[in-house]
mmCIF file of C-alpha atoms in Angstrom:
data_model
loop_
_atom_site.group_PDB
_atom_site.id
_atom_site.type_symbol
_atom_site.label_atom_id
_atom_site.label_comp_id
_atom_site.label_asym_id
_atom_site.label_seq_id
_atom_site.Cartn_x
_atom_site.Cartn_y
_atom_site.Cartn_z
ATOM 1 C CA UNK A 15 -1.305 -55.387 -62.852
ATOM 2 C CA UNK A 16 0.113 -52.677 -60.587
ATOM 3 C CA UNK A 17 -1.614 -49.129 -61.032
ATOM 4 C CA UNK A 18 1.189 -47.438 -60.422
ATOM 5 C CA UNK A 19 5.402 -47.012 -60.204
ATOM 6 C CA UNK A 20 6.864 -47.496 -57.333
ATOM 7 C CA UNK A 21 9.910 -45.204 -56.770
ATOM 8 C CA UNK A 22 12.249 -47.561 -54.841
ATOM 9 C CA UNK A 23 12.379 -50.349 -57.588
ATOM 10 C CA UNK A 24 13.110 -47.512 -59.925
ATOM 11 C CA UNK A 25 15.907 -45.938 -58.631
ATOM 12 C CA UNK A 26 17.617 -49.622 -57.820
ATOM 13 C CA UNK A 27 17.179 -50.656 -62.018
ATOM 14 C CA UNK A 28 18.056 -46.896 -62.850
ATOM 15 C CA UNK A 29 21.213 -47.162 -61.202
ATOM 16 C CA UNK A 30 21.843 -50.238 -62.118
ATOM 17 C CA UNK A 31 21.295 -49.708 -65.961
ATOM 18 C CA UNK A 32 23.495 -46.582 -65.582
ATOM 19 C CA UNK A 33 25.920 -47.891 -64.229
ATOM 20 C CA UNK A 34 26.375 -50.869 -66.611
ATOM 21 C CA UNK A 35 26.209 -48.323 -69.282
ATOM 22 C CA UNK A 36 29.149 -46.494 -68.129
ATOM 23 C CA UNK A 37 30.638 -49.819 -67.417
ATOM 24 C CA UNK A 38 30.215 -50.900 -70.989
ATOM 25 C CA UNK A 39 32.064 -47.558 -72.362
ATOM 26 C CA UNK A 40 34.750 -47.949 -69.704
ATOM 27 C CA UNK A 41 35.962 -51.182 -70.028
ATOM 28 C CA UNK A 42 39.267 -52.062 -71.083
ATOM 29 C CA UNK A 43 38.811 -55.444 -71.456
ATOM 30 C CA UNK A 44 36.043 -55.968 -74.484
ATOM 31 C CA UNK A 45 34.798 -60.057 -72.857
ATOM 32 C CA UNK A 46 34.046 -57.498 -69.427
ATOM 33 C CA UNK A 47 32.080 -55.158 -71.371
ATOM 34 C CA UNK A 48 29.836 -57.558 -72.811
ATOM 35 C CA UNK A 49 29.028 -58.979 -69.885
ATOM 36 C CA UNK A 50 28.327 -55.534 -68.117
ATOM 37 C CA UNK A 51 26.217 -55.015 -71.880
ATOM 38 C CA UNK A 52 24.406 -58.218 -70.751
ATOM 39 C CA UNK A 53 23.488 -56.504 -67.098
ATOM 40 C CA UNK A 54 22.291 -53.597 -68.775
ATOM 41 C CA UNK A 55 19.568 -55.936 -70.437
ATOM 42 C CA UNK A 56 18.067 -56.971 -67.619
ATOM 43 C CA UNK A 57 18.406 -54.600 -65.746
ATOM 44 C CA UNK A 58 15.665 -52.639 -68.980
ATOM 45 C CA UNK A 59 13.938 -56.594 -68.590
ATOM 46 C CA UNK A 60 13.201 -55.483 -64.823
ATOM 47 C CA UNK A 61 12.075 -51.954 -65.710
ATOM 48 C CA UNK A 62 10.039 -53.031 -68.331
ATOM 49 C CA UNK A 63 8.437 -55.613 -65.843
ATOM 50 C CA UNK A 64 8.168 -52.159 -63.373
ATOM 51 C CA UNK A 65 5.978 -50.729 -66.609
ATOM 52 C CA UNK A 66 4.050 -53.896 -66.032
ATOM 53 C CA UNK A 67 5.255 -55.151 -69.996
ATOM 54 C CA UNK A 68 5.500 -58.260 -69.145
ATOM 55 C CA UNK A 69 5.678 -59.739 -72.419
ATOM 56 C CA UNK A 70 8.301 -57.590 -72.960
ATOM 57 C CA UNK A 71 10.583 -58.083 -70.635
ATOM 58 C CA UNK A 72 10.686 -61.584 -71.360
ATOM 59 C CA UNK A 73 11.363 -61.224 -74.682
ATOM 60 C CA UNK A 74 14.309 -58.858 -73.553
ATOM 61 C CA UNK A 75 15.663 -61.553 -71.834
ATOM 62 C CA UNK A 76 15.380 -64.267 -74.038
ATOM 63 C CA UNK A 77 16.511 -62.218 -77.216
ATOM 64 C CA UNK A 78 18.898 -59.824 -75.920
ATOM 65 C CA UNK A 79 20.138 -62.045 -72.519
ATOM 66 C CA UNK A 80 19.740 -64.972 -74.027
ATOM 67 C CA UNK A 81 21.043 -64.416 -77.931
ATOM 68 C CA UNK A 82 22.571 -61.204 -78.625
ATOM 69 C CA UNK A 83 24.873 -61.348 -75.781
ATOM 70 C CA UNK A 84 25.824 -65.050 -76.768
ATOM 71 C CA UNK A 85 26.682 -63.582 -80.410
ATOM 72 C CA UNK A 86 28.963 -60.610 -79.282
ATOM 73 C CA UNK A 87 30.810 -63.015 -77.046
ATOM 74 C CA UNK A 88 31.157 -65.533 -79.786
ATOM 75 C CA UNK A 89 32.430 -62.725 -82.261
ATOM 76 C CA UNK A 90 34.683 -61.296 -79.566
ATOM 77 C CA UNK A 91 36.566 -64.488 -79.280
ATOM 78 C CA UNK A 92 35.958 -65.627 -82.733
ATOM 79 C CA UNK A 93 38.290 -62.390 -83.906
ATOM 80 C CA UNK A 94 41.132 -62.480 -81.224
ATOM 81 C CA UNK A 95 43.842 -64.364 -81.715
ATOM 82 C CA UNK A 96 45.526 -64.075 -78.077
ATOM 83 C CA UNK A 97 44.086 -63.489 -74.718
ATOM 84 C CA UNK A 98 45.849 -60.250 -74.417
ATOM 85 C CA UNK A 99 44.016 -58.554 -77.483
ATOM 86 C CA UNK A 100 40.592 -58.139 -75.674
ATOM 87 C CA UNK A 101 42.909 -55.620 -73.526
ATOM 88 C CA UNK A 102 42.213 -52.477 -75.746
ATOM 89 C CA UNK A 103 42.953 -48.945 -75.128
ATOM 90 C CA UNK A 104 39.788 -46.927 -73.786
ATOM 91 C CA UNK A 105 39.268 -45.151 -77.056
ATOM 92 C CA UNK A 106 37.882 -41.768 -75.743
ATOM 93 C CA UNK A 107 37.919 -38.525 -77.734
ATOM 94 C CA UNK A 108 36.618 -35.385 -77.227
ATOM 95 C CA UNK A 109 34.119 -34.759 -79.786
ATOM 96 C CA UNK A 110 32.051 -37.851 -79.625
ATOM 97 C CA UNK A 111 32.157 -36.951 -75.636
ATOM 98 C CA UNK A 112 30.784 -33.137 -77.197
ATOM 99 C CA UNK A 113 28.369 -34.765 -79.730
ATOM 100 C CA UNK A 114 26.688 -37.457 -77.212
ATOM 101 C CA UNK A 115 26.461 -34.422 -74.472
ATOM 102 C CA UNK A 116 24.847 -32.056 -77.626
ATOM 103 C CA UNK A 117 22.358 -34.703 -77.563
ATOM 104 C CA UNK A 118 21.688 -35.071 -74.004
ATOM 105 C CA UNK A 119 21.006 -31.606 -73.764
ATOM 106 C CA UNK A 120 18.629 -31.638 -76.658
ATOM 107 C CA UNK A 121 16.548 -34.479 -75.422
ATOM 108 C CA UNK A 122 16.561 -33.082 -71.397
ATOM 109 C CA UNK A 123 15.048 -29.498 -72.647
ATOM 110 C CA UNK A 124 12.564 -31.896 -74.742
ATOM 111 C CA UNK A 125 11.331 -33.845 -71.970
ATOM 112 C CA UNK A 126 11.691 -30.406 -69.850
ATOM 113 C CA UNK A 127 8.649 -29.063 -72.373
ATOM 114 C CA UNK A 128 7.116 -32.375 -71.863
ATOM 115 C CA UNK A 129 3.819 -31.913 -70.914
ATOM 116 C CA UNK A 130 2.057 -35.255 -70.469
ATOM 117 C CA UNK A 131 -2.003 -35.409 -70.684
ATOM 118 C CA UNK A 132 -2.047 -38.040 -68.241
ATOM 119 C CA UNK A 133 -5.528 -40.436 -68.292
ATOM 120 C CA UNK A 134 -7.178 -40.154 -64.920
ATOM 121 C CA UNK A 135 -6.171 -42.575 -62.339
ATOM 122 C CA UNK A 136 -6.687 -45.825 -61.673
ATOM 123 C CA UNK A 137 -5.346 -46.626 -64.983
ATOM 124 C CA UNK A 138 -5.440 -50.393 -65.489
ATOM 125 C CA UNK A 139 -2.923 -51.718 -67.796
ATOM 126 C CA UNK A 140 -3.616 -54.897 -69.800
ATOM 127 C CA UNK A 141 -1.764 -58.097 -69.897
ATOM 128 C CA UNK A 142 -0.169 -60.628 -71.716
ATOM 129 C CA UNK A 143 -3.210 -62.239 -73.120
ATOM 130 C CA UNK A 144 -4.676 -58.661 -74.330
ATOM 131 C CA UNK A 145 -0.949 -57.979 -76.002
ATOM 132 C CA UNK A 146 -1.353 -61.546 -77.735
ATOM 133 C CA UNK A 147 -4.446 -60.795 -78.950
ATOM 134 C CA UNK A 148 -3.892 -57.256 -80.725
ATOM 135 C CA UNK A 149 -0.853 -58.859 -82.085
ATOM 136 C CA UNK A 150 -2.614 -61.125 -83.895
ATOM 137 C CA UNK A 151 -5.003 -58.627 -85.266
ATOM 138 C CA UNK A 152 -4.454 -54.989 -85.522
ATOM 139 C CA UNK A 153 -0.987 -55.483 -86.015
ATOM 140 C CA UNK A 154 -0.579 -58.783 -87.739
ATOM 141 C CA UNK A 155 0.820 -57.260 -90.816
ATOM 142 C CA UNK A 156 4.032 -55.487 -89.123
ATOM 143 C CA UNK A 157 3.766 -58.694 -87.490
ATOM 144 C CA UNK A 158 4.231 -60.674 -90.557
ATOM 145 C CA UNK A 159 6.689 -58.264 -92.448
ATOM 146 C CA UNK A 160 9.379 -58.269 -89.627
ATOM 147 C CA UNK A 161 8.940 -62.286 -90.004
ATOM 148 C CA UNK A 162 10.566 -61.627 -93.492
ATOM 149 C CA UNK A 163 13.020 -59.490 -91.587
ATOM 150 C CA UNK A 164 14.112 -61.746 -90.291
ATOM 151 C CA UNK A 165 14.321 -64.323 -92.464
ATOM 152 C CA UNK A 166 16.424 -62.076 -95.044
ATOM 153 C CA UNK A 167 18.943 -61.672 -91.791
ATOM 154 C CA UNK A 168 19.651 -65.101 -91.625
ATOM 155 C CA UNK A 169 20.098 -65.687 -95.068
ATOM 156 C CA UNK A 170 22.331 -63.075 -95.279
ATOM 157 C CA UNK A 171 24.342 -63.321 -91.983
ATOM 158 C CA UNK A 172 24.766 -66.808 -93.129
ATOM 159 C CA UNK A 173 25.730 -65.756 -96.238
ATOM 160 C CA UNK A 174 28.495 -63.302 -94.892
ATOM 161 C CA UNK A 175 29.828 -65.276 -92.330
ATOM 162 C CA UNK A 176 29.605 -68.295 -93.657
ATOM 163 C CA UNK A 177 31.534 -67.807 -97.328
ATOM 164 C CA UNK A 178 32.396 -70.909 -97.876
ATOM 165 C CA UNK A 179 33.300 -71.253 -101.500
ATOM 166 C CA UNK A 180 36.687 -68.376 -101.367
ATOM 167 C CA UNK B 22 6.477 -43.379 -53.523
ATOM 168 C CA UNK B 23 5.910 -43.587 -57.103
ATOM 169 C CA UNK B 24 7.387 -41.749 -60.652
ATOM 170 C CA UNK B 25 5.324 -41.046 -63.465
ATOM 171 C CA UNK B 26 7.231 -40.914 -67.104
ATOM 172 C CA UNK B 27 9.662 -37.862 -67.286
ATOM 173 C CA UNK B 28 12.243 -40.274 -64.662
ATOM 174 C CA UNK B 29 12.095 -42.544 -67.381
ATOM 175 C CA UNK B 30 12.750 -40.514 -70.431
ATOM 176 C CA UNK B 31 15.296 -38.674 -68.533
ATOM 177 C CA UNK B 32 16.789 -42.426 -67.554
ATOM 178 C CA UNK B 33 15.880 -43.432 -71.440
ATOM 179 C CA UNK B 34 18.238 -40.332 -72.730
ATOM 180 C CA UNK B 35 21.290 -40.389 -70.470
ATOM 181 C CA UNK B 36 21.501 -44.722 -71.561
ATOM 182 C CA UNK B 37 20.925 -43.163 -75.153
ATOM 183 C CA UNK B 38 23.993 -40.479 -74.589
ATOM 184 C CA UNK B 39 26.283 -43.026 -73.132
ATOM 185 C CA UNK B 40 25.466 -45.702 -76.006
ATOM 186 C CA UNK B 41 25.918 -42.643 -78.915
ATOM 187 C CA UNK B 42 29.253 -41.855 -76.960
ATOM 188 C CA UNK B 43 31.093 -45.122 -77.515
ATOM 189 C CA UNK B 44 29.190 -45.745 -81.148
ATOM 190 C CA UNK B 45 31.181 -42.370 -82.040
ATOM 191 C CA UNK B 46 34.707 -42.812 -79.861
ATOM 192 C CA UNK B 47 35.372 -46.841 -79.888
ATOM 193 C CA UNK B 48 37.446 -48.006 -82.149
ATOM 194 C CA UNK B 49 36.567 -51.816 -82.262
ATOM 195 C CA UNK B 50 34.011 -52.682 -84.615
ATOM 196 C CA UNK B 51 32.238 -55.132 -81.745
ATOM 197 C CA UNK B 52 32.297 -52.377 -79.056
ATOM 198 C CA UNK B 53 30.518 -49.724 -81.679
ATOM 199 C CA UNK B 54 27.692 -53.085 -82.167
ATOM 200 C CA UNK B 55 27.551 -53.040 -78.015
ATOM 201 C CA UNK B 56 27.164 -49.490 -78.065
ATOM 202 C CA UNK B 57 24.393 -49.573 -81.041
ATOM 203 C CA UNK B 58 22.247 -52.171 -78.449
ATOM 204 C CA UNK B 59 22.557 -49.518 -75.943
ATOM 205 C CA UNK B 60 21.201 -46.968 -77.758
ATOM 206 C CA UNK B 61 18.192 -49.262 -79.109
ATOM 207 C CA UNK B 62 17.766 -50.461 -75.202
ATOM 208 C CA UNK B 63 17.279 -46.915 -74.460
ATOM 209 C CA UNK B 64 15.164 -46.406 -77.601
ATOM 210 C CA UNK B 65 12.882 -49.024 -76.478
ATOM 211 C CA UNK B 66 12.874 -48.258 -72.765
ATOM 212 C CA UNK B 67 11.493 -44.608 -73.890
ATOM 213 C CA UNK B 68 8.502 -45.812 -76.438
ATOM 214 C CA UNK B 69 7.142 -48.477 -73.074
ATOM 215 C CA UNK B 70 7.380 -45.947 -70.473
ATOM 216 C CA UNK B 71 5.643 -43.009 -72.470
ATOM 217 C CA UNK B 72 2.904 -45.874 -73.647
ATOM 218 C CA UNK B 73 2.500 -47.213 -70.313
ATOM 219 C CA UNK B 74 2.105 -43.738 -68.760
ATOM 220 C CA UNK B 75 -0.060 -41.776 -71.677
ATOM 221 C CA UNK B 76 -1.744 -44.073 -73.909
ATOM 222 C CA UNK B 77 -1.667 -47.735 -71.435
ATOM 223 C CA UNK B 78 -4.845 -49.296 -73.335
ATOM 224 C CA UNK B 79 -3.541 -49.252 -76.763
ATOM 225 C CA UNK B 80 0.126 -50.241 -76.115
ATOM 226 C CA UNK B 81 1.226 -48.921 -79.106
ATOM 227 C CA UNK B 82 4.619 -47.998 -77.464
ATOM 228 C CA UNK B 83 4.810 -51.602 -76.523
ATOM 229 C CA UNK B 84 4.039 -52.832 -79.819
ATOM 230 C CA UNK B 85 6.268 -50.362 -81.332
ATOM 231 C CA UNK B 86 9.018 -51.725 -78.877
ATOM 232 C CA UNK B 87 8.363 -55.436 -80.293
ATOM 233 C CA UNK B 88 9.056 -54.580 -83.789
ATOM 234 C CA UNK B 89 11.953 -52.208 -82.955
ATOM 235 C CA UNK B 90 13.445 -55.853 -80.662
ATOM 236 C CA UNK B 91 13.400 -57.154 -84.235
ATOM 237 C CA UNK B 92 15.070 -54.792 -86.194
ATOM 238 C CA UNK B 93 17.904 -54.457 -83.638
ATOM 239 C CA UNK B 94 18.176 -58.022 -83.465
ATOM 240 C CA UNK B 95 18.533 -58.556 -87.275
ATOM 241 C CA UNK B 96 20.708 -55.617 -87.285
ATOM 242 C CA UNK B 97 23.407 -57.070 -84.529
ATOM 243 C CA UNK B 98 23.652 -60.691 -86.544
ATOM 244 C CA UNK B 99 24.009 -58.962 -89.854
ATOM 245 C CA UNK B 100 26.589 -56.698 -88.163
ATOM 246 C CA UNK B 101 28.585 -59.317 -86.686
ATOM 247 C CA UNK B 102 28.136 -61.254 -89.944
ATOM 248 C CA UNK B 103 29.944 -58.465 -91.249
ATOM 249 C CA UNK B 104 32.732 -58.041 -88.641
ATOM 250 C CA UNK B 105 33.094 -61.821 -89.153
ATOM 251 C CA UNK B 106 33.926 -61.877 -92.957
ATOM 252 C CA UNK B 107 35.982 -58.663 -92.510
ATOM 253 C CA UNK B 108 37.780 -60.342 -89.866
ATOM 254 C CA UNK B 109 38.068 -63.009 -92.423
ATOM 255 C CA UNK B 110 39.654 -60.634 -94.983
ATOM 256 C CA UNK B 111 42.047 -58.315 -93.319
ATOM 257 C CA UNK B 112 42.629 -60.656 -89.582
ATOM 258 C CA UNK B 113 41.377 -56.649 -87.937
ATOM 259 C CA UNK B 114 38.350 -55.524 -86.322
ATOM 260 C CA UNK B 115 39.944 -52.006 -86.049
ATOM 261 C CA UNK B 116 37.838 -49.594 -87.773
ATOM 262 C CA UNK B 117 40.893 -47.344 -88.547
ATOM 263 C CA UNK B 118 42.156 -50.131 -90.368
ATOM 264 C CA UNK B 119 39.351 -50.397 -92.202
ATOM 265 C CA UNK B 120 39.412 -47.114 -94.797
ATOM 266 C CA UNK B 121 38.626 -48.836 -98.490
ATOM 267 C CA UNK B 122 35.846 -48.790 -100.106
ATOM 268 C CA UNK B 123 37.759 -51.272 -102.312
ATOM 269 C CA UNK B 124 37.350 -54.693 -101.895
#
């Protein structure tokens, strides 16, 4: 595991999450901003891979590259009922532009007062198998209760969407 | 070269800002769920980077980031679910056109 963050790497999956982000908000076309939504996942997959979490970023891709993105493309064609509707209008107003900035301003003057106790270098950062292994113990019962977090999700997602008896 | 944490919560809140901006301004019920992920992508990328940098034996912020992956992924199906049977209903995903609380 790498001791520390290289800055090149960085700025390349910075950029490129950014950019997908603002991508995302500024497409017309909704099937284009799902797929730019589907670079912005791995582009976090790589820079959780950069915060050597491995585990993580491979559940990144395979749940939110692999699933979620399937599902919003599914629903985006499921509900259009001609090509031309996934052109939309950009939708931009002023005071969710004034809210979201509100925010960013917030959080910069919180991480401005952020004073981080950093542990003394070299910090070695554990793997996959020591990730496993606290799973499985110290935090087996969040473990187990998003399990049935799941499970109520698909029963009711099926539920919803499915509807078969109107 | 390298960066220590504050590059990555600054990253973590500008994805957040741009993911709260089209939750609030888009008017299609899918591109508010897109904009939701964006937020929880940056919500995730923020507990990782602060674990990895502060506290990188315990990985709570990893941990933390697992259980959040779950929530946000039971939250999009059950969201789409729902776009699905409004769809259904009223052939719209237009939130404007969406205003009754009756059924």
């Amino acid at each position: 595991m790498p001791e520390q963050v290289a800055l090149v790497p960085f700025l390349i999956l910075a950029i490129a999450t950014l950019g997908g982000g603002v991508m995302v908000v500024l497409s017309r076309n909704v099937v284009h901003a799902a797929f730019w939504l589907l670079e912005v996942m791995m582009a976090v997959a790589g820079l959780f891979m950069l915060l050597s979490a491995g585990f993580l970023a491979l559940v990144q891709v395979m749940v939110y590259a692999g699933a979620v993105s399937v599902l919003v493309l599914f629903t985006v064609m499921l509900t259009l009922r001609r090509r031309e509707d996934a052109i939309r209008s950009l939708d931009l107003s002023w005071s969710a532009a004034g809210i979201a900035l509100a925010v960013l301003v917030a959080a910069a003057a919180a991480i401005a007062s952020f004073t981080p106790t950093l542990p003394a270098a070299p910090v070695v950062t554990p793997g996959v198998e020591a990730f496993g292994r606290a799973l499985f113990t110290s935090w087996a019962l969040p473990f187990e209760i998003s399990s049935v977090i799941l499970l109520v999700a698909l029963v009711g997602a099926v539920w919803w969407a499915g509807g078969g008896e109107k | 070269m390298t960066v220590g944490p504050v590059p990555f919560m600054a990253l973590a809140a500008i994805l957040f800002a741009i993911g709260l901006f089209g939750a609030l301004s888009k008017k299609s019920a899918v591109m508010v769920l897109m904009s939701l992920e964006l937020m929880t992508n940056a919500v995730n990328l923020n507990l990782v980077a602060v674990s990895r940098f502060v506290t990188p034996e315990s990985m709570a912020g990893q941990f933390t980031a697992a259980f959040v992956m779950v929530v946000a992924a039971a939250e999009i199906g059950l969201g789409l679910a729902l776009v699905l049977a409004l769809y259904r209903k009223r052939r719209t995903v237009e939130l404007d056109h969406i205003d009754e609380l009756k059924g």
